Amino acid sequence: MRRDLATRGLTEFALKDRSRFLQVFRGVWIEADPSSRVLCPPWADQQWLQQQVRLSALLLLHPNVIGCSLTAAILYGLPLPSRRKDFDTHIISGDRGLRIRRKAVKLHRGSGFDITEFYNLPLVSATDLFFELAPLLSQNGLIALGDAAISRQNSGPLTSLDQLREKADASHYLKARKSVRRALTLIRETVDSPRETRLRLWIIENGFPEPAVHPEVKCSTVSATLRPDLGYPDIKLAIEYEGDHHRTSSYQFGVDIERRQLLEAEGWVVLRVSKRTDMDTFKHILATHLG
């Protein structure tokens, strides 16, 4: 900030040199080629870093604001549908007199929420965030967010299903109540990715029984426990979702082959699904096994 120029041995003229400094907001600059390190999660991408910089800059100007809504979801690493990803920075404050008119900044009003310190950034808690985002997300989008929040995806678990249910039960006024109540019946622990969530929900929506998430398979061949993505233990049917890294990583490809062989050695049938799978055909195949 301008008040820091003297202690840093800089002049006003230096701030005009775009090769050295970039303006984040009026009154706040960042080094164009930063010499400092930023504490961040290992999965952080460019969007995460952008929101980290913008929220940090806003905190210099308004120390009591908190990251919320879509910004908090991005910083927590929670899944959002592409149409809900934006470049605005969402903050919340209980100060009714606070006014912030800055480009791509959305100020929300609220109080009574819990605050979590996440990589040195104040954010609304993941529990409160779930309910804040409920009116903005589709039913399945909310379930995917809930799955991620209570699992080990990225930096999780960030909350628990019990905490979400307790918050819902204690809320006298609940936005998107119907969507929230249904989501809380379908959120599952230990889900590895949003694609696994979508596959599980697709199976349910197409009239099949809900598969178990990561059912345990005792493997006598190597004295290990395998956990396929989804499965029906009673008929020994496993369903694995394969992302692109399963195809492009030679190591992962080898692991997948061994995993499938071990499951088959225990009498399991393994069905594999990717984003290129013809789901109409898969529906018929699944019906054959479950019929």
PDB file of C-alpha atoms in Angstrom:
ATOM      1  CA  MET A   1       0.000   0.000   0.000  1.00  0.00           C
ATOM      2  CA  ARG A   2       1.089   3.600  -0.382  1.00  0.00           C
ATOM      3  CA  ARG A   3       1.772   3.822   3.333  1.00  0.00           C
ATOM      4  CA  ASP A   4       4.408   1.099   2.925  1.00  0.00           C
ATOM      5  CA  LEU A   5       6.444   2.901   0.249  1.00  0.00           C
ATOM      6  CA  ALA A   6       8.865   4.667   2.585  1.00  0.00           C
ATOM      7  CA  THR A   7       9.687   1.575   4.648  1.00  0.00           C
ATOM      8  CA  ARG A   8      10.341  -0.341   1.423  1.00  0.00           C
ATOM      9  CA  GLY A   9      12.522   2.391   0.003  1.00  0.00           C
ATOM     10  CA  LEU A  10      10.147   3.016  -2.915  1.00  0.00           C
ATOM     11  CA  THR A  11       8.680   6.127  -4.511  1.00  0.00           C
ATOM     12  CA  GLU A  12       5.283   6.828  -6.072  1.00  0.00           C
ATOM     13  CA  PHE A  13       7.001   6.762  -9.438  1.00  0.00           C
ATOM     14  CA  ALA A  14       8.067   3.130  -8.888  1.00  0.00           C
ATOM     15  CA  LEU A  15       4.425   2.053  -8.697  1.00  0.00           C
ATOM     16  CA  LYS A  16       3.917   3.221 -12.286  1.00  0.00           C
ATOM     17  CA  ASP A  17       6.471   0.721 -13.559  1.00  0.00           C
ATOM     18  CA  ARG A  18       4.286  -2.213 -14.647  1.00  0.00           C
ATOM     19  CA  SER A  19       7.321  -4.429 -15.017  1.00  0.00           C
ATOM     20  CA  ARG A  20       7.751  -4.145 -11.229  1.00  0.00           C
ATOM     21  CA  PHE A  21       4.275  -3.638  -9.779  1.00  0.00           C
ATOM     22  CA  LEU A  22       0.692  -4.492 -10.741  1.00  0.00           C
ATOM     23  CA  GLN A  23      -2.318  -2.832  -9.155  1.00  0.00           C
ATOM     24  CA  VAL A  24      -4.730  -5.325  -7.576  1.00  0.00           C
ATOM     25  CA  PHE A  25      -7.202  -2.710  -6.333  1.00  0.00           C
ATOM     26  CA  ARG A  26      -7.029   1.034  -5.997  1.00  0.00           C
ATOM     27  CA  GLY A  27      -4.424   1.599  -3.287  1.00  0.00           C
ATOM     28  CA  VAL A  28      -2.956  -1.928  -3.330  1.00  0.00           C
ATOM     29  CA  TRP A  29      -0.171  -3.280  -5.533  1.00  0.00           C
ATOM     30  CA  ILE A  30       1.613  -6.587  -5.913  1.00  0.00           C
ATOM     31  CA  GLU A  31       5.063  -7.309  -7.288  1.00  0.00           C
ATOM     32  CA  ALA A  32       4.929  -8.308 -10.947  1.00  0.00           C
ATOM     33  CA  ASP A  33       7.660 -10.844 -10.259  1.00  0.00           C
ATOM     34  CA  PRO A  34       7.017 -11.736  -6.593  1.00  0.00           C
ATOM     35  CA  SER A  35      10.044 -12.355  -4.404  1.00  0.00           C
ATOM     36  CA  SER A  36       7.941 -13.723  -1.545  1.00  0.00           C
ATOM     37  CA  ARG A  37       6.408 -17.178  -1.235  1.00  0.00           C
ATOM     38  CA  VAL A  38       2.704 -17.784  -0.714  1.00  0.00           C
ATOM     39  CA  LEU A  39       1.433 -20.522   1.581  1.00  0.00           C
ATOM     40  CA  CYS A  40      -0.895 -22.588  -0.593  1.00  0.00           C
ATOM     41  CA  PRO A  41      -2.290 -26.125  -0.885  1.00  0.00           C
ATOM     42  CA  PRO A  42      -0.479 -28.540  -3.215  1.00  0.00           C
ATOM     43  CA  TRP A  43      -3.442 -28.617  -5.606  1.00  0.00           C
ATOM     44  CA  ALA A  44      -3.636 -24.810  -5.990  1.00  0.00           C
ATOM     45  CA  ASP A  45      -4.102 -23.608  -9.576  1.00  0.00           C
ATOM     46  CA  GLN A  46      -4.072 -20.172 -11.210  1.00  0.00           C
ATOM     47  CA  GLN A  47      -7.665 -19.472 -10.175  1.00  0.00           C
ATOM     48  CA  TRP A  48      -6.819 -20.289  -6.546  1.00  0.00           C
ATOM     49  CA  LEU A  49      -3.811 -17.953  -6.613  1.00  0.00           C
ATOM     50  CA  GLN A  50      -5.835 -15.178  -8.209  1.00  0.00           C
ATOM     51  CA  GLN A  51      -8.478 -15.344  -5.469  1.00  0.00           C
ATOM     52  CA  GLN A  52      -5.787 -15.591  -2.782  1.00  0.00           C
ATOM     53  CA  VAL A  53      -4.175 -12.379  -4.058  1.00  0.00           C
ATOM     54  CA  ARG A  54      -7.467 -10.509  -4.383  1.00  0.00           C
ATOM     55  CA  LEU A  55      -8.771 -11.542  -0.969  1.00  0.00           C
ATOM     56  CA  SER A  56      -5.413 -10.707   0.653  1.00  0.00           C
ATOM     57  CA  ALA A  57      -5.514  -7.272  -0.990  1.00  0.00           C
ATOM     58  CA  LEU A  58      -9.063  -6.642   0.236  1.00  0.00           C
ATOM     59  CA  LEU A  59      -8.012  -7.590   3.760  1.00  0.00           C
ATOM     60  CA  LEU A  60      -5.406  -4.823   3.679  1.00  0.00           C
ATOM     61  CA  LEU A  61      -8.173  -2.360   2.845  1.00  0.00           C
ATOM     62  CA  HIS A  62     -10.931  -3.908   4.984  1.00  0.00           C
ATOM     63  CA  PRO A  63      -9.375  -6.134   7.695  1.00  0.00           C
ATOM     64  CA  ASN A  64     -12.689  -7.506   8.991  1.00  0.00           C
ATOM     65  CA  VAL A  65     -14.167  -8.966   5.818  1.00  0.00           C
ATOM     66  CA  ILE A  66     -14.356 -12.746   5.288  1.00  0.00           C
ATOM     67  CA  GLY A  67     -14.133 -14.794   2.085  1.00  0.00           C
ATOM     68  CA  CYS A  68     -17.474 -16.418   1.272  1.00  0.00           C
ATOM     69  CA  SER A  69     -19.693 -17.894  -1.444  1.00  0.00           C
ATOM     70  CA  LEU A  70     -17.984 -18.932  -4.707  1.00  0.00           C
ATOM     71  CA  THR A  71     -14.651 -17.449  -3.600  1.00  0.00           C
ATOM     72  CA  ALA A  72     -14.584 -19.590  -0.462  1.00  0.00           C
ATOM     73  CA  ALA A  73     -15.501 -22.672  -2.505  1.00  0.00           C
ATOM     74  CA  ILE A  74     -12.573 -22.041  -4.879  1.00  0.00           C
ATOM     75  CA  LEU A  75     -10.145 -21.454  -2.016  1.00  0.00           C
ATOM     76  CA  TYR A  76     -11.296 -24.618  -0.220  1.00  0.00           C
ATOM     77  CA  GLY A  77     -10.905 -26.546  -3.471  1.00  0.00           C
ATOM     78  CA  LEU A  78     -14.562 -27.585  -3.560  1.00  0.00           C
ATOM     79  CA  PRO A  79     -16.138 -28.537  -6.909  1.00  0.00           C
ATOM     80  CA  LEU A  80     -18.311 -26.024  -8.727  1.00  0.00           C
ATOM     81  CA  PRO A  81     -20.101 -26.405 -12.060  1.00  0.00           C
ATOM     82  CA  SER A  82     -18.349 -24.441 -14.815  1.00  0.00           C
ATOM     83  CA  ARG A  83     -21.276 -22.053 -15.153  1.00  0.00           C
ATOM     84  CA  ARG A  84     -20.872 -21.096 -11.498  1.00  0.00           C
ATOM     85  CA  LYS A  85     -17.173 -20.265 -11.676  1.00  0.00           C
ATOM     86  CA  ASP A  86     -16.617 -16.540 -11.914  1.00  0.00           C
ATOM     87  CA  PHE A  87     -13.772 -14.122 -11.388  1.00  0.00           C
ATOM     88  CA  ASP A  88     -15.501 -11.960  -8.792  1.00  0.00           C
ATOM     89  CA  THR A  89     -14.208 -12.004  -5.241  1.00  0.00           C
ATOM     90  CA  HIS A  90     -17.025 -12.626  -2.758  1.00  0.00           C
ATOM     91  CA  ILE A  91     -16.676 -11.298   0.789  1.00  0.00           C
ATOM     92  CA  ILE A  92     -19.068 -11.031   3.704  1.00  0.00           C
ATOM     93  CA  SER A  93     -19.313  -8.591   6.590  1.00  0.00           C
ATOM     94  CA  GLY A  94     -21.655  -7.983   9.489  1.00  0.00           C
ATOM     95  CA  ASP A  95     -20.936  -4.226   9.316  1.00  0.00           C
ATOM     96  CA  ARG A  96     -24.096  -2.705   7.862  1.00  0.00           C
ATOM     97  CA  GLY A  97     -22.305   0.593   7.299  1.00  0.00           C
ATOM     98  CA  LEU A  98     -19.563  -0.896   5.151  1.00  0.00           C
ATOM     99  CA  ARG A  99     -19.627   0.086   1.487  1.00  0.00           C
ATOM    100  CA  ILE A 100     -17.242  -1.397  -1.064  1.00  0.00           C
ATOM    101  CA  ARG A 101     -17.431  -0.304  -4.666  1.00  0.00           C
ATOM    102  CA  ARG A 102     -14.643  -2.056  -6.482  1.00  0.00           C
ATOM    103  CA  LYS A 103     -14.634  -3.858  -9.789  1.00  0.00           C
ATOM    104  CA  ALA A 104     -15.300  -7.617  -9.551  1.00  0.00           C
ATOM    105  CA  VAL A 105     -15.923  -7.482  -5.776  1.00  0.00           C
ATOM    106  CA  LYS A 106     -19.261  -8.615  -4.341  1.00  0.00           C
ATOM    107  CA  LEU A 107     -20.004  -7.675  -0.750  1.00  0.00           C
ATOM    108  CA  HIS A 108     -22.499  -9.887   1.099  1.00  0.00           C
ATOM    109  CA  ARG A 109     -24.173  -9.026   4.409  1.00  0.00           C
ATOM    110  CA  GLY A 110     -24.487 -11.522   7.205  1.00  0.00           C
ATOM    111  CA  SER A 111     -23.697 -12.529  10.746  1.00  0.00           C
ATOM    112  CA  GLY A 112     -23.694 -15.584  12.974  1.00  0.00           C
ATOM    113  CA  PHE A 113     -21.459 -17.637  10.693  1.00  0.00           C
ATOM    114  CA  ASP A 114     -18.359 -19.529  11.802  1.00  0.00           C
ATOM    115  CA  ILE A 115     -14.970 -18.475  10.489  1.00  0.00           C
ATOM    116  CA  THR A 116     -12.166 -20.842   9.472  1.00  0.00           C
ATOM    117  CA  GLU A 117      -8.532 -19.820   8.969  1.00  0.00           C
ATOM    118  CA  PHE A 118      -7.534 -21.610   5.785  1.00  0.00           C
ATOM    119  CA  TYR A 119      -3.975 -21.098   4.508  1.00  0.00           C
ATOM    120  CA  ASN A 120      -3.872 -17.755   6.355  1.00  0.00           C
ATOM    121  CA  LEU A 121      -7.161 -16.645   4.798  1.00  0.00           C
ATOM    122  CA  PRO A 122     -10.353 -16.043   6.814  1.00  0.00           C
ATOM    123  CA  LEU A 123     -13.232 -17.924   5.197  1.00  0.00           C
ATOM    124  CA  VAL A 124     -16.750 -18.820   6.252  1.00  0.00           C
ATOM    125  CA  SER A 125     -16.694 -22.390   7.550  1.00  0.00           C
ATOM    126  CA  ALA A 126     -17.316 -25.186   5.072  1.00  0.00           C
ATOM    127  CA  THR A 127     -20.474 -26.056   7.017  1.00  0.00           C
ATOM    128  CA  ASP A 128     -21.920 -22.562   6.613  1.00  0.00           C
ATOM    129  CA  LEU A 129     -20.699 -22.412   3.018  1.00  0.00           C
ATOM    130  CA  PHE A 130     -22.725 -25.515   2.107  1.00  0.00           C
ATOM    131  CA  PHE A 131     -25.934 -23.751   3.107  1.00  0.00           C
ATOM    132  CA  GLU A 132     -24.866 -20.438   1.585  1.00  0.00           C
ATOM    133  CA  LEU A 133     -24.349 -22.072  -1.822  1.00  0.00           C
ATOM    134  CA  ALA A 134     -27.448 -24.288  -1.707  1.00  0.00           C
ATOM    135  CA  PRO A 135     -29.687 -21.789  -3.585  1.00  0.00           C
ATOM    136  CA  LEU A 136     -27.036 -21.347  -6.308  1.00  0.00           C
ATOM    137  CA  LEU A 137     -26.351 -24.995  -7.129  1.00  0.00           C
ATOM    138  CA  SER A 138     -28.359 -27.757  -8.726  1.00  0.00           C
ATOM    139  CA  GLN A 139     -29.369 -30.726  -6.586  1.00  0.00           C
ATOM    140  CA  ASN A 140     -26.488 -32.835  -7.919  1.00  0.00           C
ATOM    141  CA  GLY A 141     -24.060 -29.929  -7.702  1.00  0.00           C
ATOM    142  CA  LEU A 142     -24.874 -29.515  -4.019  1.00  0.00           C
ATOM    143  CA  ILE A 143     -24.380 -33.241  -3.398  1.00  0.00           C
ATOM    144  CA  ALA A 144     -21.003 -33.149  -5.173  1.00  0.00           C
ATOM    145  CA  LEU A 145     -19.964 -30.197  -3.021  1.00  0.00           C
ATOM    146  CA  GLY A 146     -21.107 -31.998   0.125  1.00  0.00           C
ATOM    147  CA  ASP A 147     -19.290 -35.208  -0.870  1.00  0.00           C
ATOM    148  CA  ALA A 148     -16.070 -33.229  -1.353  1.00  0.00           C
ATOM    149  CA  ALA A 149     -16.449 -31.247   1.877  1.00  0.00           C
ATOM    150  CA  ILE A 150     -16.684 -34.343   4.088  1.00  0.00           C
ATOM    151  CA  SER A 151     -14.096 -36.433   2.211  1.00  0.00           C
ATOM    152  CA  ARG A 152     -10.331 -36.280   1.727  1.00  0.00           C
ATOM    153  CA  GLN A 153     -10.595 -34.530  -1.630  1.00  0.00           C
ATOM    154  CA  ASN A 154      -8.019 -31.751  -1.775  1.00  0.00           C
ATOM    155  CA  SER A 155      -7.603 -30.461   1.816  1.00  0.00           C
ATOM    156  CA  GLY A 156     -10.571 -32.263   3.368  1.00  0.00           C
ATOM    157  CA  PRO A 157     -12.396 -33.287   5.301  1.00  0.00           C
ATOM    158  CA  LEU A 158     -13.554 -29.727   5.936  1.00  0.00           C
ATOM    159  CA  THR A 159     -16.723 -30.665   7.818  1.00  0.00           C
ATOM    160  CA  SER A 160     -18.778 -33.781   8.537  1.00  0.00           C
ATOM    161  CA  LEU A 161     -22.185 -35.092   7.584  1.00  0.00           C
ATOM    162  CA  ASP A 162     -23.227 -34.890  11.242  1.00  0.00           C
ATOM    163  CA  GLN A 163     -22.290 -31.194  11.351  1.00  0.00           C
ATOM    164  CA  LEU A 164     -24.260 -30.481   8.192  1.00  0.00           C
ATOM    165  CA  ARG A 165     -27.309 -32.309   9.542  1.00  0.00           C
ATOM    166  CA  GLU A 166     -27.081 -30.555  12.919  1.00  0.00           C
ATOM    167  CA  LYS A 167     -26.896 -27.163  11.204  1.00  0.00           C
ATOM    168  CA  ALA A 168     -29.925 -27.999   9.060  1.00  0.00           C
ATOM    169  CA  ASP A 169     -31.937 -29.167  12.059  1.00  0.00           C
ATOM    170  CA  ALA A 170     -31.041 -26.051  14.060  1.00  0.00           C
ATOM    171  CA  SER A 171     -31.904 -23.591  11.277  1.00  0.00           C
ATOM    172  CA  HIS A 172     -35.308 -21.954  11.610  1.00  0.00           C
ATOM    173  CA  TYR A 173     -35.003 -20.383   8.160  1.00  0.00           C
ATOM    174  CA  LEU A 174     -33.308 -22.597   5.596  1.00  0.00           C
ATOM    175  CA  LYS A 175     -32.858 -21.447   1.995  1.00  0.00           C
ATOM    176  CA  ALA A 176     -33.467 -24.126  -0.636  1.00  0.00           C
ATOM    177  CA  ARG A 177     -34.769 -26.358   2.155  1.00  0.00           C
ATOM    178  CA  LYS A 178     -36.043 -29.113  -0.144  1.00  0.00           C
ATOM    179  CA  SER A 179     -32.745 -29.309  -2.036  1.00  0.00           C
ATOM    180  CA  VAL A 180     -30.725 -29.293   1.191  1.00  0.00           C
ATOM    181  CA  ARG A 181     -32.812 -32.019   2.828  1.00  0.00           C
ATOM    182  CA  ARG A 182     -32.517 -34.309  -0.192  1.00  0.00           C
ATOM    183  CA  ALA A 183     -28.792 -33.628  -0.546  1.00  0.00           C
ATOM    184  CA  LEU A 184     -28.194 -34.597   3.074  1.00  0.00           C
ATOM    185  CA  THR A 185     -29.733 -38.019   2.365  1.00  0.00           C
ATOM    186  CA  LEU A 186     -27.404 -38.614  -0.591  1.00  0.00           C
ATOM    187  CA  ILE A 187     -24.047 -37.183   0.540  1.00  0.00           C
ATOM    188  CA  ARG A 188     -21.532 -39.964   1.177  1.00  0.00           C
ATOM    189  CA  GLU A 189     -18.128 -40.105   2.856  1.00  0.00           C
ATOM    190  CA  THR A 190     -14.819 -41.142   1.228  1.00  0.00           C
ATOM    191  CA  VAL A 191     -15.839 -40.090  -2.302  1.00  0.00           C
ATOM    192  CA  ASP A 192     -12.662 -39.412  -4.297  1.00  0.00           C
ATOM    193  CA  SER A 193     -13.902 -37.019  -6.968  1.00  0.00           C
ATOM    194  CA  PRO A 194     -16.927 -35.120  -8.317  1.00  0.00           C
ATOM    195  CA  ARG A 195     -17.023 -37.539 -11.274  1.00  0.00           C
ATOM    196  CA  GLU A 196     -17.549 -40.424  -8.852  1.00  0.00           C
ATOM    197  CA  THR A 197     -20.433 -38.463  -7.332  1.00  0.00           C
ATOM    198  CA  ARG A 198     -22.000 -37.853 -10.727  1.00  0.00           C
ATOM    199  CA  LEU A 199     -21.661 -41.528 -11.677  1.00  0.00           C
ATOM    200  CA  ARG A 200     -23.275 -42.679  -8.430  1.00  0.00           C
ATOM    201  CA  LEU A 201     -26.165 -40.238  -8.884  1.00  0.00           C
ATOM    202  CA  TRP A 202     -26.589 -41.257 -12.533  1.00  0.00           C
ATOM    203  CA  ILE A 203     -26.949 -44.879 -11.409  1.00  0.00           C
ATOM    204  CA  ILE A 204     -29.619 -43.920  -8.863  1.00  0.00           C
ATOM    205  CA  GLU A 205     -31.479 -41.631 -11.290  1.00  0.00           C
ATOM    206  CA  ASN A 206     -31.671 -44.453 -13.826  1.00  0.00           C
ATOM    207  CA  GLY A 207     -33.564 -46.649 -11.416  1.00  0.00           C
ATOM    208  CA  PHE A 208     -30.764 -48.875 -10.152  1.00  0.00           C
ATOM    209  CA  PRO A 209     -30.058 -49.563  -6.454  1.00  0.00           C
ATOM    210  CA  GLU A 210     -27.508 -47.203  -4.945  1.00  0.00           C
ATOM    211  CA  PRO A 211     -24.021 -48.717  -5.087  1.00  0.00           C
ATOM    212  CA  ALA A 212     -21.755 -48.688  -2.046  1.00  0.00           C
ATOM    213  CA  VAL A 213     -18.898 -46.176  -2.064  1.00  0.00           C
ATOM    214  CA  HIS A 214     -15.522 -47.912  -1.844  1.00  0.00           C
ATOM    215  CA  PRO A 215     -16.783 -51.294  -0.626  1.00  0.00           C
ATOM    216  CA  GLU A 216     -14.056 -53.334   1.066  1.00  0.00           C
ATOM    217  CA  VAL A 217     -12.798 -56.361  -0.823  1.00  0.00           C
ATOM    218  CA  LYS A 218     -10.469 -58.641   1.118  1.00  0.00           C
ATOM    219  CA  CYS A 219      -7.839 -59.877  -1.287  1.00  0.00           C
ATOM    220  CA  SER A 220      -6.251 -63.178  -0.301  1.00  0.00           C
ATOM    221  CA  THR A 221      -3.752 -63.123  -3.179  1.00  0.00           C
ATOM    222  CA  VAL A 222      -1.632 -60.312  -1.705  1.00  0.00           C
ATOM    223  CA  SER A 223      -3.202 -60.018   1.777  1.00  0.00           C
ATOM    224  CA  ALA A 224      -4.597 -56.558   1.072  1.00  0.00           C
ATOM    225  CA  THR A 225      -7.927 -54.736   1.112  1.00  0.00           C
ATOM    226  CA  LEU A 226      -9.107 -53.258  -2.175  1.00  0.00           C
ATOM    227  CA  ARG A 227     -11.716 -50.518  -2.419  1.00  0.00           C
ATOM    228  CA  PRO A 228     -13.227 -50.026  -5.887  1.00  0.00           C
ATOM    229  CA  ASP A 229     -14.900 -46.675  -6.518  1.00  0.00           C
ATOM    230  CA  LEU A 230     -18.425 -48.109  -6.390  1.00  0.00           C
ATOM    231  CA  GLY A 231     -19.790 -51.585  -6.024  1.00  0.00           C
ATOM    232  CA  TYR A 232     -22.441 -54.109  -5.119  1.00  0.00           C
ATOM    233  CA  PRO A 233     -20.738 -56.495  -2.654  1.00  0.00           C
ATOM    234  CA  ASP A 234     -23.651 -58.953  -2.600  1.00  0.00           C
ATOM    235  CA  ILE A 235     -23.148 -59.809  -6.283  1.00  0.00           C
ATOM    236  CA  LYS A 236     -19.417 -58.915  -6.435  1.00  0.00           C
ATOM    237  CA  LEU A 237     -19.827 -56.169  -9.027  1.00  0.00           C
ATOM    238  CA  ALA A 238     -17.362 -53.257  -9.020  1.00  0.00           C
ATOM    239  CA  ILE A 239     -17.665 -50.018 -10.998  1.00  0.00           C
ATOM    240  CA  GLU A 240     -14.538 -47.937 -11.536  1.00  0.00           C
ATOM    241  CA  TYR A 241     -14.466 -44.393 -12.901  1.00  0.00           C
ATOM    242  CA  GLU A 242     -11.328 -43.726 -14.922  1.00  0.00           C
ATOM    243  CA  GLY A 243     -10.231 -40.136 -15.432  1.00  0.00           C
ATOM    244  CA  ASP A 244      -7.702 -39.084 -18.042  1.00  0.00           C
ATOM    245  CA  HIS A 245      -4.780 -39.637 -15.648  1.00  0.00           C
ATOM    246  CA  HIS A 246      -5.622 -43.349 -15.627  1.00  0.00           C
ATOM    247  CA  ARG A 247      -4.895 -43.370 -19.354  1.00  0.00           C
ATOM    248  CA  THR A 248      -1.971 -40.945 -19.607  1.00  0.00           C
ATOM    249  CA  SER A 249       0.052 -42.092 -16.567  1.00  0.00           C
ATOM    250  CA  SER A 250       1.953 -45.320 -17.221  1.00  0.00           C
ATOM    251  CA  TYR A 251       2.262 -45.861 -13.466  1.00  0.00           C
ATOM    252  CA  GLN A 252      -1.491 -45.437 -12.899  1.00  0.00           C
ATOM    253  CA  PHE A 253      -2.219 -47.631 -15.910  1.00  0.00           C
ATOM    254  CA  GLY A 254      -0.127 -50.414 -14.382  1.00  0.00           C
ATOM    255  CA  VAL A 255      -1.807 -50.009 -10.990  1.00  0.00           C
ATOM    256  CA  ASP A 256      -5.247 -50.203 -12.629  1.00  0.00           C
ATOM    257  CA  ILE A 257      -4.362 -53.450 -14.422  1.00  0.00           C
ATOM    258  CA  GLU A 258      -3.125 -55.098 -11.226  1.00  0.00           C
ATOM    259  CA  ARG A 259      -6.122 -53.816  -9.254  1.00  0.00           C
ATOM    260  CA  ARG A 260      -8.549 -55.259 -11.795  1.00  0.00           C
ATOM    261  CA  GLN A 261      -6.738 -58.603 -11.868  1.00  0.00           C
ATOM    262  CA  LEU A 262      -6.839 -58.835  -8.072  1.00  0.00           C
ATOM    263  CA  LEU A 263     -10.568 -58.023  -7.967  1.00  0.00           C
ATOM    264  CA  GLU A 264     -11.277 -60.608 -10.637  1.00  0.00           C
ATOM    265  CA  ALA A 265      -9.208 -63.167  -8.717  1.00  0.00           C
ATOM    266  CA  GLU A 266     -11.675 -62.672  -5.845  1.00  0.00           C
ATOM    267  CA  GLY A 267     -14.596 -63.368  -8.186  1.00  0.00           C
ATOM    268  CA  TRP A 268     -15.603 -59.752  -8.850  1.00  0.00           C
ATOM    269  CA  VAL A 269     -16.746 -58.387 -12.208  1.00  0.00           C
ATOM    270  CA  VAL A 270     -15.262 -54.941 -12.925  1.00  0.00           C
ATOM    271  CA  LEU A 271     -17.092 -52.385 -15.102  1.00  0.00           C
ATOM    272  CA  ARG A 272     -15.095 -49.344 -16.175  1.00  0.00           C
ATOM    273  CA  VAL A 273     -16.559 -45.925 -16.999  1.00  0.00           C
ATOM    274  CA  SER A 274     -14.872 -42.824 -18.442  1.00  0.00           C
ATOM    275  CA  LYS A 275     -16.126 -39.532 -19.860  1.00  0.00           C
ATOM    276  CA  ARG A 276     -16.102 -41.189 -23.290  1.00  0.00           C
ATOM    277  CA  THR A 277     -18.380 -44.054 -22.231  1.00  0.00           C
ATOM    278  CA  ASP A 278     -21.676 -44.401 -24.091  1.00  0.00           C
ATOM    279  CA  MET A 279     -23.973 -44.272 -21.073  1.00  0.00           C
ATOM    280  CA  ASP A 280     -26.928 -45.806 -22.926  1.00  0.00           C
ATOM    281  CA  THR A 281     -24.827 -48.882 -23.606  1.00  0.00           C
ATOM    282  CA  PHE A 282     -23.518 -48.859 -20.042  1.00  0.00           C
ATOM    283  CA  LYS A 283     -27.101 -48.723 -18.766  1.00  0.00           C
ATOM    284  CA  HIS A 284     -27.929 -51.957 -20.620  1.00  0.00           C
ATOM    285  CA  ILE A 285     -24.742 -53.634 -19.354  1.00  0.00           C
ATOM    286  CA  LEU A 286     -25.481 -52.616 -15.761  1.00  0.00           C
ATOM    287  CA  ALA A 287     -29.078 -53.839 -16.091  1.00  0.00           C
ATOM    288  CA  THR A 288     -27.776 -57.219 -17.231  1.00  0.00           C
ATOM    289  CA  HIS A 289     -25.750 -57.588 -14.033  1.00  0.00           C
ATOM    290  CA  LEU A 290     -28.360 -56.174 -11.677  1.00  0.00           C
ATOM    291  CA  GLY A 291     -31.425 -57.682 -13.326  1.00  0.00           C
TER     292      GLY A 291
END
